[in-house]
Coordinates of C-alpha atoms and ligand atoms in Angstrom, one line a residue:
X1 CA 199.1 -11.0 -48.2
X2 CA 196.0 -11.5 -46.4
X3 CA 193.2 -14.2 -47.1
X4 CA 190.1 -12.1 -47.8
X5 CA 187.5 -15.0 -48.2
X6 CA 185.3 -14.9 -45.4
X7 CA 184.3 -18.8 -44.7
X8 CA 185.0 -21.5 -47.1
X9 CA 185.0 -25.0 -47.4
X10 CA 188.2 -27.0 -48.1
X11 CA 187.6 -30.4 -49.3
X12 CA 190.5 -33.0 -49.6
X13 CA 190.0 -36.1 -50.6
X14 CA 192.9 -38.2 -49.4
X15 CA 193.4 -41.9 -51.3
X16 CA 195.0 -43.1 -48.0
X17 CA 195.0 -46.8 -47.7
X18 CA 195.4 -47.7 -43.8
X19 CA 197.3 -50.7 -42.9
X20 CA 195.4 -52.2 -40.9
X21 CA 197.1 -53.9 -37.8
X22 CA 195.9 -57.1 -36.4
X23 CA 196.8 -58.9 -33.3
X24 CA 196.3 -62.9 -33.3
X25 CA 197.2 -65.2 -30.7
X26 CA 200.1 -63.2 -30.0
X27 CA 201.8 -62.5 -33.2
X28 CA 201.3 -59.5 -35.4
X29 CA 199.9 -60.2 -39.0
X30 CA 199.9 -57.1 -41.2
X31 CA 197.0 -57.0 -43.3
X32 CA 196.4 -54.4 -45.8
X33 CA 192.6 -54.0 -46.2
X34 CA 190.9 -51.4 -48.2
X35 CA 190.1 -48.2 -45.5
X36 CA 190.5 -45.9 -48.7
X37 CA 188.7 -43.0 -50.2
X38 CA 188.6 -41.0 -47.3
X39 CA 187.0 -37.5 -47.9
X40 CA 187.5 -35.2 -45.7
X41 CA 185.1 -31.6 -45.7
X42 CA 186.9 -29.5 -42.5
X43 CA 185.0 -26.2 -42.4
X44 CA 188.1 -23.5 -42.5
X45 CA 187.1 -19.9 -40.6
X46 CA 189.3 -17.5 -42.4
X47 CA 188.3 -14.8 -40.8
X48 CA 189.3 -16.1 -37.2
X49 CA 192.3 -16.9 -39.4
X50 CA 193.2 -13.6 -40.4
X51 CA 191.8 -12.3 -36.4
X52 CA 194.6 -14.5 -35.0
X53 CA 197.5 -14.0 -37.7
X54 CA 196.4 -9.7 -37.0
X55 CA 196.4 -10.0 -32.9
X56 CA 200.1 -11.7 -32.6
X57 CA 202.3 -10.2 -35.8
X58 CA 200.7 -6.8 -34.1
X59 CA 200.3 -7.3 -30.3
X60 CA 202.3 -10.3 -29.6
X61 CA 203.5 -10.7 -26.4
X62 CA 205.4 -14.1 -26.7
X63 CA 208.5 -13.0 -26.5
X64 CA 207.8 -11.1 -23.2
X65 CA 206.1 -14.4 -21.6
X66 CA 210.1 -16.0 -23.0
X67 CA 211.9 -12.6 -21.5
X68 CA 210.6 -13.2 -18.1
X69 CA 210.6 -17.0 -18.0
X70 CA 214.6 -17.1 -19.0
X71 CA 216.0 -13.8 -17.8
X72 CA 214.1 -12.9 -14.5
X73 CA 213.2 -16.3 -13.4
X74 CA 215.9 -18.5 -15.3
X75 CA 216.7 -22.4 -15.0
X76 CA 213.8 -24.2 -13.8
X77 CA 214.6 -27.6 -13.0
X78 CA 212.0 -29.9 -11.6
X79 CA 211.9 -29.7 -8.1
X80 CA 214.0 -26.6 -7.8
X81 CA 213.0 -22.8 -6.6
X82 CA 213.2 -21.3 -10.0
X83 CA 210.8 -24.0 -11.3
X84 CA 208.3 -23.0 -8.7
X85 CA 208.5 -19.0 -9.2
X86 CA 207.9 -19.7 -13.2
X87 CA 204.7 -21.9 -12.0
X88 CA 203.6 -18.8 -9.9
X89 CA 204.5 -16.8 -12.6
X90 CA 202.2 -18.9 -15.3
X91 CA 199.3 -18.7 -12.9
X92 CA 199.4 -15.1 -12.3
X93 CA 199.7 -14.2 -16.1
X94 CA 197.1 -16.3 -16.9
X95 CA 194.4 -14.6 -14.4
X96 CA 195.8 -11.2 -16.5
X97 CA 194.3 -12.8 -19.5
X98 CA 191.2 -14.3 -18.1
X99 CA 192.2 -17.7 -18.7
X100 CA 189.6 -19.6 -16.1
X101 CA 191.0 -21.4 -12.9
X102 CA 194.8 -21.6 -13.6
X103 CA 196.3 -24.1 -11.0
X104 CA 198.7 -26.2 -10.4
X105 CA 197.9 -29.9 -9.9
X106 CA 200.4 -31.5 -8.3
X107 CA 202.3 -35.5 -8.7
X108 CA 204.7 -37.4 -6.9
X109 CA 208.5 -36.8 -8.2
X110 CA 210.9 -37.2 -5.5
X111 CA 213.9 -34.4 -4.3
X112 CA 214.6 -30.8 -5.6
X113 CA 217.8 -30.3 -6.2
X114 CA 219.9 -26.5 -7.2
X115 CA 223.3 -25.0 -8.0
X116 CA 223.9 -22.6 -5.3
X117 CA 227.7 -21.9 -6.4
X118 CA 230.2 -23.2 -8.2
X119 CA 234.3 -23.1 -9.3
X120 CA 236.3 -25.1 -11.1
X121 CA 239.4 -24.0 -12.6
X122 CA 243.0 -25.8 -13.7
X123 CA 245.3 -24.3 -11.3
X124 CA 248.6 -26.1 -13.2
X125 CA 251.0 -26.2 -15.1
X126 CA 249.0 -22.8 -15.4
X127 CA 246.0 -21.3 -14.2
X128 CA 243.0 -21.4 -16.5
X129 CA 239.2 -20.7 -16.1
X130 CA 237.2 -23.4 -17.5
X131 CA 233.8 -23.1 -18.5
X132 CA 232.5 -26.0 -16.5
X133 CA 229.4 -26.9 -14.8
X134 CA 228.2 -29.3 -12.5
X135 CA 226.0 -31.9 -13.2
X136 CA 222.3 -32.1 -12.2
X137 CA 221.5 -33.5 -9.0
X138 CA 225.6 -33.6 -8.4
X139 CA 225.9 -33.2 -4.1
X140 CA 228.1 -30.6 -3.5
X141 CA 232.2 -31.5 -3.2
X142 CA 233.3 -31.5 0.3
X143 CA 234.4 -27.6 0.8
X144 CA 236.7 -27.2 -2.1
X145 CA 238.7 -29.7 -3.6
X146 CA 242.2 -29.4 -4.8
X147 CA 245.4 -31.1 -6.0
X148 CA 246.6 -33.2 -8.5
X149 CA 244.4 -34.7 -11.3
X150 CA 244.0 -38.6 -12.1
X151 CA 243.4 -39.5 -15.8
X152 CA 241.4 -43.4 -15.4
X153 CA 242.7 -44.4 -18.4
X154 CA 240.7 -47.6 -19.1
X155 CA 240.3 -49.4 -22.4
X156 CA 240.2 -52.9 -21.0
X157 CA 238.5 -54.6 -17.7
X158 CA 241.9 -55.7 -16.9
X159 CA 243.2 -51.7 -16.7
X160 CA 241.1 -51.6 -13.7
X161 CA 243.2 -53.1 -11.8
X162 CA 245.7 -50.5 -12.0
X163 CA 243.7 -47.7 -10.0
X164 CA 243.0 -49.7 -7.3
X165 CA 243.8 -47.4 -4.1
X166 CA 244.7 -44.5 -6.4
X167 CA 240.9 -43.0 -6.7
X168 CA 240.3 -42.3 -3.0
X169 CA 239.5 -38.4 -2.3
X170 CA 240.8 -37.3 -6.2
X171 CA 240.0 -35.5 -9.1
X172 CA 239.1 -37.8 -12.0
X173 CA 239.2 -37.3 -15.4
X174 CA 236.9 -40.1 -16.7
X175 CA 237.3 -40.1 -20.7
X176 CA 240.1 -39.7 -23.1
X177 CA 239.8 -36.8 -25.6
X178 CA 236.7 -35.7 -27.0
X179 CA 237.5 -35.2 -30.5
X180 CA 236.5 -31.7 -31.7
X181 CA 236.5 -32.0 -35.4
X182 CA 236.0 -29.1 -37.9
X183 CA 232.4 -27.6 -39.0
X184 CA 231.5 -26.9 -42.3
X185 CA 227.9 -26.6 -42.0
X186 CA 226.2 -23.5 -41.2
X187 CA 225.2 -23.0 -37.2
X188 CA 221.8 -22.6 -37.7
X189 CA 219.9 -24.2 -40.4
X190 CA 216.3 -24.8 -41.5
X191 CA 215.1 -28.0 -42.3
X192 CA 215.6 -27.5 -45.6
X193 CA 212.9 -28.6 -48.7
X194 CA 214.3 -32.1 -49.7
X195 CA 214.0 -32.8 -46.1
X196 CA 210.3 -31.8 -46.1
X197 CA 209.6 -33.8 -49.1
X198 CA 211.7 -37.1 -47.3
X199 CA 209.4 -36.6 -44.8
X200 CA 206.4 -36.2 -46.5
X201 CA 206.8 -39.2 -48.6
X202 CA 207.9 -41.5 -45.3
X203 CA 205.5 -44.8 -44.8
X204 CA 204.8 -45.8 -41.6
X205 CA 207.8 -48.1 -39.7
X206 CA 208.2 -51.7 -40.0
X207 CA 208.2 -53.9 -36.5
X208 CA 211.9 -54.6 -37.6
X209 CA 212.8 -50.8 -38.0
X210 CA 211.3 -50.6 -34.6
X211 CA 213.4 -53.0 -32.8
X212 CA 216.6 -51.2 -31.9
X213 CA 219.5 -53.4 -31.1
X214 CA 222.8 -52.7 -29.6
X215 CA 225.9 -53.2 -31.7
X216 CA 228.2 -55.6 -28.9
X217 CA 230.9 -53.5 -29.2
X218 CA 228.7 -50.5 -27.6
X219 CA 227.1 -52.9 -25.2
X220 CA 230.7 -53.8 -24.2
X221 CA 231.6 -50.0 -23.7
X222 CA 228.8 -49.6 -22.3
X223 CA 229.3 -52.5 -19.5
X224 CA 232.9 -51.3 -19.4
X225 CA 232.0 -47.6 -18.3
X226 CA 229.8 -49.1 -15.8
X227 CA 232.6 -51.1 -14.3
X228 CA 234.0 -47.3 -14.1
X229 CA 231.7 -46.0 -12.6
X230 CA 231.0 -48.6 -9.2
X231 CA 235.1 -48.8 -9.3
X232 CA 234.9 -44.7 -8.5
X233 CA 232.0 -44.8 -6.4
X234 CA 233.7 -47.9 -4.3
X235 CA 237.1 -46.3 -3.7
X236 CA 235.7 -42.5 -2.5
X237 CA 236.8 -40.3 -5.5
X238 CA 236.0 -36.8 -4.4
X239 CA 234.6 -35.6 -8.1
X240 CA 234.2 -36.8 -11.5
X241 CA 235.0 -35.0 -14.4
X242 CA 233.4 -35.0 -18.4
X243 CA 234.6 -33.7 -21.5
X244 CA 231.2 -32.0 -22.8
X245 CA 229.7 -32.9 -25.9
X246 CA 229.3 -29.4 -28.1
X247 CA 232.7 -27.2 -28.4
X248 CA 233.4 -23.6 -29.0
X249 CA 232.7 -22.7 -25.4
X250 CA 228.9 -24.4 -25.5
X251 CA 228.7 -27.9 -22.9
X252 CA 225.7 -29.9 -22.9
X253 CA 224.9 -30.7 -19.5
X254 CA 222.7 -33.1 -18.1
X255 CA 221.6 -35.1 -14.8
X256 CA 224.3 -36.9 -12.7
X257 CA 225.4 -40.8 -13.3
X258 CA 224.3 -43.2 -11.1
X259 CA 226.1 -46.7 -12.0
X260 CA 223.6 -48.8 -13.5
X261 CA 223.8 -52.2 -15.7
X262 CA 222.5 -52.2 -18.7
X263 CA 220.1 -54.6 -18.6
X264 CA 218.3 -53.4 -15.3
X265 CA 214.9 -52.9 -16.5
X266 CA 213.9 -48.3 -17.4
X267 CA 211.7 -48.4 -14.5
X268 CA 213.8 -50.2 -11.9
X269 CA 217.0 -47.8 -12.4
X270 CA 217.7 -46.0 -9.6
X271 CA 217.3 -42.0 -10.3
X272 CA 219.6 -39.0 -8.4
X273 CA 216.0 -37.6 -8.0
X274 CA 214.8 -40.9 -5.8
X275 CA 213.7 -39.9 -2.4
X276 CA 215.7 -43.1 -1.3
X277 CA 218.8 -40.8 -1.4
X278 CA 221.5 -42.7 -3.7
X279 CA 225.1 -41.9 -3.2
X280 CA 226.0 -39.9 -5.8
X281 CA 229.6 -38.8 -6.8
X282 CA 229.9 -35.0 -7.2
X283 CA 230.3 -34.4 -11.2
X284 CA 231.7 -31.9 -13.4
X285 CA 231.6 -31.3 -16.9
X286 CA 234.1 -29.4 -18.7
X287 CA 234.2 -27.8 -22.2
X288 CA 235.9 -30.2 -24.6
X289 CA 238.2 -28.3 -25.7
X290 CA 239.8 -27.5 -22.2
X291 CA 239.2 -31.2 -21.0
X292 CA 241.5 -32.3 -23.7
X293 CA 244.3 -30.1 -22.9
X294 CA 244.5 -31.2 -19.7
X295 CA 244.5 -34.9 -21.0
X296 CA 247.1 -34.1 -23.5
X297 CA 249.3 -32.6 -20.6
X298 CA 249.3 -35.6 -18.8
X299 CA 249.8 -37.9 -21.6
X300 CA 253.1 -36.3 -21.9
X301 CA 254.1 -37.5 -17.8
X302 CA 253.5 -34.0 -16.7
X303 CA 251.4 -33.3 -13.8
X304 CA 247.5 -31.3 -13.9
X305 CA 246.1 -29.6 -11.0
X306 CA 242.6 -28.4 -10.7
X307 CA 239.9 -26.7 -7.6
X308 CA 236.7 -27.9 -7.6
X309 CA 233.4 -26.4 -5.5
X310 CA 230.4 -27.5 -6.2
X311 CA 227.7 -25.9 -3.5
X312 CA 224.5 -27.6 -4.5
X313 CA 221.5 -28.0 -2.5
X314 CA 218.9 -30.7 -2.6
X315 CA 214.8 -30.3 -1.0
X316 CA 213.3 -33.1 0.4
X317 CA 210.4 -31.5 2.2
X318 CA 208.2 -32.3 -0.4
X319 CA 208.4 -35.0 -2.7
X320 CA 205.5 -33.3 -5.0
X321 CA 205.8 -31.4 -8.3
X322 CA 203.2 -29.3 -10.2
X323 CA 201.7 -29.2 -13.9
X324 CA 199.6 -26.4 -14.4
X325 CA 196.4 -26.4 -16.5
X326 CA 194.4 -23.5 -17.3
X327 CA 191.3 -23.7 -19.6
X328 CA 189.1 -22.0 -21.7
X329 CA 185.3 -23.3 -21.0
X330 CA 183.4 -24.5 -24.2
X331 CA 180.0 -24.0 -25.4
X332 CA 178.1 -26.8 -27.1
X333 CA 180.4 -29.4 -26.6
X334 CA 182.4 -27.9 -23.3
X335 CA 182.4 -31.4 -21.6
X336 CA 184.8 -32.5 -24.9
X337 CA 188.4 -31.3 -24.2
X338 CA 191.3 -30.2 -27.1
X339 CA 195.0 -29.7 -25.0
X340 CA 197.7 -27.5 -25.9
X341 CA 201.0 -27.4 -24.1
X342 CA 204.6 -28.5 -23.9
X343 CA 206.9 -28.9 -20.4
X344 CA 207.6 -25.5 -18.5
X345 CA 211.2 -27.5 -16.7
X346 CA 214.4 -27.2 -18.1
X347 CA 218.0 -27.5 -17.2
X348 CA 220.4 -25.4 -15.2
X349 CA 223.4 -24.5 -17.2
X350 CA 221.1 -21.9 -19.2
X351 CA 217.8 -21.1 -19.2
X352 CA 215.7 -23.3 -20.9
X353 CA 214.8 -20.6 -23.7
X354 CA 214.9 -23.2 -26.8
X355 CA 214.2 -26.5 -24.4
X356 CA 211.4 -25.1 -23.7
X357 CA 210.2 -22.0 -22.7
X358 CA 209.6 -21.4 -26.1
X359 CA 207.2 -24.3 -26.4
X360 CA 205.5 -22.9 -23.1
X361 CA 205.4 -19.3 -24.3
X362 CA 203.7 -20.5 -27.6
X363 CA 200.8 -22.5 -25.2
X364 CA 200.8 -20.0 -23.4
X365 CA 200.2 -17.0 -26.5
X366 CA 197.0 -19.8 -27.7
X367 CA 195.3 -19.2 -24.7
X368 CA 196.0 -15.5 -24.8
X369 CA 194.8 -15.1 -28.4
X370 CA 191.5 -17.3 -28.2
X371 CA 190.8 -15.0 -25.1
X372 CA 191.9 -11.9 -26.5
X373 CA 189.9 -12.4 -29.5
X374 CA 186.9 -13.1 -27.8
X375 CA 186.8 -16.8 -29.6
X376 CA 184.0 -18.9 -28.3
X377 CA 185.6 -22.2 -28.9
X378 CA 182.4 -25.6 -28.5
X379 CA 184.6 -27.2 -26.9
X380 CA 186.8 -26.6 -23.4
X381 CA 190.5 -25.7 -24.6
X382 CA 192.7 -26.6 -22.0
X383 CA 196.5 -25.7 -21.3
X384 CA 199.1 -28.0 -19.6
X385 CA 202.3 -27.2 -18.4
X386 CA 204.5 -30.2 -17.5
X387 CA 207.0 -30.4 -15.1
X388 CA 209.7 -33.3 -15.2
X389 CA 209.6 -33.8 -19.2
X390 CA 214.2 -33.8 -18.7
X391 CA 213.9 -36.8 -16.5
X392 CA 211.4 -38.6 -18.4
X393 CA 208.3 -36.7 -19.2
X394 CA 207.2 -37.9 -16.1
X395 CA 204.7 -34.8 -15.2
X396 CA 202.3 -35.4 -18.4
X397 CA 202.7 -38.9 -18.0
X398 CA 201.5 -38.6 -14.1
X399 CA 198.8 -36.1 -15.8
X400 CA 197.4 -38.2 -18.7
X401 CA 197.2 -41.5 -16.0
X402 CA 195.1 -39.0 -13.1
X403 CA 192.8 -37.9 -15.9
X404 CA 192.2 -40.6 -18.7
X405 CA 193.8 -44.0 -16.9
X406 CA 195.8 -46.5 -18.8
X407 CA 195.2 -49.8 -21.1
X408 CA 192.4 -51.5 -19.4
X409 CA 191.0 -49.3 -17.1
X410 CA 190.2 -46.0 -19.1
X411 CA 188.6 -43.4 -17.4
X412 CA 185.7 -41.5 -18.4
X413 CA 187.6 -38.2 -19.4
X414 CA 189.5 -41.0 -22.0
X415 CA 186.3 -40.5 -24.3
X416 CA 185.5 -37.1 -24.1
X417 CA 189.2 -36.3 -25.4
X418 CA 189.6 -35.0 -28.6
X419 CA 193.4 -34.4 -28.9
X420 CA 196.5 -32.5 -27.7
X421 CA 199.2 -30.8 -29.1
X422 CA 202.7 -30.2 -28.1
X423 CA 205.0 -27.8 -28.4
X424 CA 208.7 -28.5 -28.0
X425 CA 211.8 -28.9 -30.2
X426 CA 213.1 -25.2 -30.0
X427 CA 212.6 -21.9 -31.7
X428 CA 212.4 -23.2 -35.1
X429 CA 209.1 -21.8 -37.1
X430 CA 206.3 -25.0 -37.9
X431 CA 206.5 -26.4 -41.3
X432 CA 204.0 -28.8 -40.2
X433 CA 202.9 -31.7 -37.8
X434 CA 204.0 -35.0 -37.6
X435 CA 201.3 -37.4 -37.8
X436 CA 202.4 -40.3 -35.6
X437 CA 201.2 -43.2 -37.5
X438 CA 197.5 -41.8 -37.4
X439 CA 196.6 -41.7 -41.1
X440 CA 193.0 -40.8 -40.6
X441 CA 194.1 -37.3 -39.4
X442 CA 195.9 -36.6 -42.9
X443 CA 193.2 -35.0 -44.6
X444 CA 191.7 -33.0 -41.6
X445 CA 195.5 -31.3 -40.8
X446 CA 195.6 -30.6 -44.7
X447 CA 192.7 -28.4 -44.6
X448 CA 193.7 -26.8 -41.5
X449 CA 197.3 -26.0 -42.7
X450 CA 196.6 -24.6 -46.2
X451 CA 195.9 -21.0 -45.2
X452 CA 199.4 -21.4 -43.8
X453 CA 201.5 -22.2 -46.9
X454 CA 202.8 -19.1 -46.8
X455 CA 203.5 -19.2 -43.8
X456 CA 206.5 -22.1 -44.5
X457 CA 203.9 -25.0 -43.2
X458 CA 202.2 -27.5 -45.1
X459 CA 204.1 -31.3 -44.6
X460 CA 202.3 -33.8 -43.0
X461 CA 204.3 -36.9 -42.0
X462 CA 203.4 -40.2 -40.7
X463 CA 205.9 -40.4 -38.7
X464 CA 206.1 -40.1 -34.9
X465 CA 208.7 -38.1 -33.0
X466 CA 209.4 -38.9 -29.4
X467 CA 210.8 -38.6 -26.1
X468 CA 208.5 -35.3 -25.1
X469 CA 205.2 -35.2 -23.9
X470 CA 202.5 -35.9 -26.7
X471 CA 203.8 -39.5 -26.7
X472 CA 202.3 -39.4 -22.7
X473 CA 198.5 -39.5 -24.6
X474 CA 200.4 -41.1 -27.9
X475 CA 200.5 -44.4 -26.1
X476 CA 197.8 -44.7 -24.6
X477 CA 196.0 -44.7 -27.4
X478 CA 194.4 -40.4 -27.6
X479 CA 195.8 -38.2 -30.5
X480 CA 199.1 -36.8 -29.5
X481 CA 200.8 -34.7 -31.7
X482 CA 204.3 -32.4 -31.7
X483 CA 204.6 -29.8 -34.7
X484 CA 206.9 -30.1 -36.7
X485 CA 209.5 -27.3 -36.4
X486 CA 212.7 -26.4 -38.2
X487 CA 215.7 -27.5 -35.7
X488 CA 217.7 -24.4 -36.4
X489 CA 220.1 -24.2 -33.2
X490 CA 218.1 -26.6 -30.9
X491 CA 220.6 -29.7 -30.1
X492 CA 223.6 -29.7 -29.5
X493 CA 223.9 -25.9 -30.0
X494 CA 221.4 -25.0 -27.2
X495 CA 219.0 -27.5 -26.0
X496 CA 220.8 -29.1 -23.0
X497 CA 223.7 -26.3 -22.8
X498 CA 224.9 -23.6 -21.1
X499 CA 223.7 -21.3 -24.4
X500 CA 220.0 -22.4 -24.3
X501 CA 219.8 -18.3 -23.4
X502 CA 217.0 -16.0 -24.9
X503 CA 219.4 -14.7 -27.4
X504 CA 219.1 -18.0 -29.7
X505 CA 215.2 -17.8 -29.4
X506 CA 214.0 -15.9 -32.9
X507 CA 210.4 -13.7 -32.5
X508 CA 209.4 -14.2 -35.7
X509 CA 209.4 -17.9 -35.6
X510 CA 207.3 -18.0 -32.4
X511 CA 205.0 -15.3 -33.7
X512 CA 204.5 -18.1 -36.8
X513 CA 204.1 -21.1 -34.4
X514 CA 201.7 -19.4 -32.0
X515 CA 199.5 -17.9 -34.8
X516 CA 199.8 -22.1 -36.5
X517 CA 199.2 -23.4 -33.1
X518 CA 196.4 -21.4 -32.1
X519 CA 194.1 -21.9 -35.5
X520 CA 195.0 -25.4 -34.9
X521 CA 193.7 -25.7 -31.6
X522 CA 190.7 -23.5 -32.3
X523 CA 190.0 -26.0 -35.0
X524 CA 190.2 -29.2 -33.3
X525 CA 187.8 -27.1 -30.6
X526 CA 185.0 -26.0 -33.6
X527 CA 184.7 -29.1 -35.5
X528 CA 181.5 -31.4 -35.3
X529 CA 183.9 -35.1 -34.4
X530 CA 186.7 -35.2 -32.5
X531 CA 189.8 -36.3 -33.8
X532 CA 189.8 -39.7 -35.1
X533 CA 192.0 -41.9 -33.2
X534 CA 194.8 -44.6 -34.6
X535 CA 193.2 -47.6 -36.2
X536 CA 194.7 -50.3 -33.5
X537 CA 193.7 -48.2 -30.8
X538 CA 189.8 -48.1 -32.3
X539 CA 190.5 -51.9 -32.0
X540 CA 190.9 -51.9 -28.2
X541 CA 188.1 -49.3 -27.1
Ligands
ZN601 ZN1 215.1 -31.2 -23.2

């Protein structure tokens, strides 16, 4: 059905009562006070609407932008070759489209690291295949490694004792079984509507709520596994090997362990990545299923052997990694900037189609469809394209701390930021954005979702969703928001796995999110404010 009214006014008056936040002498006293009766008047263009929902269900080309990202170019891990080539590739495209002065702008990460090859089968009692992969940033295995496996069966400090001298140059299973228990729910799954309503209907988090505590039985198991780990590292075993979480043939695979304690500060861990060079243990994880087979073998006394080769190579030419930010100049108001984007890196045991080249196809179809169209957006839309967001989102943190500064000393870009949006969180279609504790932003993404109701989006929740890149400009105070997708496949079916492949990516939900994302950002480009920022951070500007 198409909306046929040419430009209308949607008016939503939102009773929102903002909790207001303030700071004495130290300690937090929550005050309500009356910031109510906000009325919000957002000017909606339908007819851009109806331009932009035409251009991609007709002439999309998202899911070419995903084809060549995960099948020509695959993984793209930060630091790595393949990362680089999708980079080039991003540029390149974007000069097709006319997208003004694509480059990359490079930050300090530390060493590149690639799988070059890889085996690693169970050789006895029989032979068997396993689908196994080596862990990021694992070094490679000296030549290939073979023989007899060791099971380090510790449930107690005092079992360490018993591998003393037994670790040297072997294979080591690390974990007992990995429980694979039955499934009943479906595989893929959207977020269904009495989710939507829960989150909806959600009020922002108490201090307490925020305040996550360790249980000591996980901080012991934690400390334990640690203990493990230096034990391993100290007697030379030649490789370390994981069940994976996931089963039915699908690991989730991630960046090698480095012994750390737990109470050693985030920012003072050391990282495979560090240009310092940490020893690393070569690392191997194994589909659950076959992991516990070979476990249950040698539970009953009889022996396991397994070959291992892990050929990996690591770059330390050059310790710098790239975002890459395009724009689209503005008119009235071009000095005032909107973002789109989400992180072009992934992992390597797939190829980052859900986690994310989704995301970066969908910021990368806005730009295309506000050029396309001939949109002559007031003010500068710009795209960014993070690198590092696996390891920490550290390539839009590096980005948001060149451009607007941090707590204290702002910089002057800080003020003429209106607000970015993220894409991330798989192929699911948006049913809506998640507000991240900024009330005042309520009414104005009201208006601008209602042409899209029938669509599948229209909740609006205040609460925040982490641990990807909007929460880079989030905490520092500038609107940062992630949509709010259906998680369909995404974790632990493909984000993080070998099967994060362009098969589990669905065109029809990207079509949906880029047509959503685009009016969104062309939006937060036309209106007469930029967006209104979280009440504590008015406080400290
Ligand atoms: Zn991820």
């Amino acid at each position: 059905m198409k909306i046929v009214a040419r430009q209308s006014r949607i008016k939503i008056i939102a009773f929102a009562c903002l909790l207001a936040i303030v700071l004495t002498g130290g300690g937090i006293i929550p005050k309500t006070s009356p910031v109510c009766a906000q009325v919000s008047t957002e000017k909606i263009d339908f007819d851009v609407v109806n331009r932009i929902k035409d251009e991609e269900l007709q002439h999309s080309q998202v899911m070419d932008t995903l084809g060549y990202l995960t099948d020509v170019i695959g993984p793209r891990v930060t630091g790595s070759p393949g990362l680089k080539r999708a980079q080039q590739y991003v540029i390149e495209r974007m000069r097709e489209w006319g997208i003004t002065n694509p480059h990359p702008e490079a930050w300090r990460f530390g060493r590149g690291w690639s799988l070059e090859g890889f085996t690693a089968n169970m050789t006895a009692p029989t032979f068997s295949l396993l689908i196994a992969y080596s862990k990021g940033w694992s070094p490679s295995t000296d030549g290939p490694v073979r023989g007899e496996v060791v099971f380090f069966d510790v449930g107690t400090e005092a079992d360490l004792q018993k591998y003393r001298g037994k670790l040297s140059h072997k294979i080591v299973l690390l974990f007992p079984e990995r429980e694979v228990a039955p499934n009943f729910l479906p595989q893929t799954q959207r977020t269904s509507d009495e989710d939507l309503r829960k989150l909806s209907e959600a009020k922002p988090a108490s201090t307490e709520q925020q305040n996550f505590q360790l249980s000591p039985e996980r901080r012991a198991r934690i400390e334990l596994n640690y203990k493990k780990w230096q034990m391993l590292l100290d007697e030379g075993a030649a490789v370390v090997v994981e069940p994976g979480f996931g089963d039915a043939g699908t690991v989730y695979v991630t960046s090698a362990t480095i012994p750390t304690t737990l109470d050693t500060p985030e920012d003072a861990r050391v990282r495979p990545w560090h240009t310092s060079k940490p020893r690393i243990i070569p690392q191997v994880v194994v589909a659950a299923e076959q992991y516990n087979r070979m476990i249950r073998i040698l539970r009953r006394g009889l022996p396991v052997q397994m070959e291992v080769n892990i050929n990996a190579r690591f770059y330390d030419d050059d310790p710098m990694s790239h975002n890459i930010i395009g724009e689209i100049p503005g008119t009235d108001l071009k000095d005032e900037v909107v973002m789109v984007g989400g992180c072009l890196d992934s992992w390597h045991t797939g190829t980052g189609a859900t986690d994310n080249a989704a995301g970066a196809a969908v910021a990368m179809e806005v730009m295309r469809l506000i050029k396309s169209l001939g949109l002559k957006p007031r003010r500068t839309i710009r795209l960014g394209l993070w690198s590092a967001e696996e390891q920490g989102a550290f390539g839009s943190r590096a980005y948001v701390a060149e451009h607007f500064g941090r707590p204290g000393a702002f910089k002057p870009e800080y003020e003429k930021f209106s607000g970015y949006f993220n894409l991330d969180y798989g192929t699911g279609r948006i049913r809506g954005v998640y507000l991240q504790g900024n009330e005042a932003v309520r009414p104005i993404f009201a208006a601008w979702l209602a042409p899209f109701k029938d669509m599948g989006a229209e909740t609006l929740t205040i609460n925040g969703i982490y641990s990807t890149d909007h929460n880079s400009f989030d905490v520092i105070g500038l609107p940062g928001f992630q949509f709010l997708r259906d998680f369909m496949e995404n974790n632990p079916r493909t984000a993080h796995t070998n099967m994060d492949v362009y098969d589990h990516v669905f065109a029809d939900d990207l079509k949906q999110s880029a047509v959503i994302a685009t009016a969104f950002i062309y939006q937060a480009a036309m209106r007469d404010e930029k967006l209104p920022r979280k009440l504590q951070n008015l406080r400290s500007r």
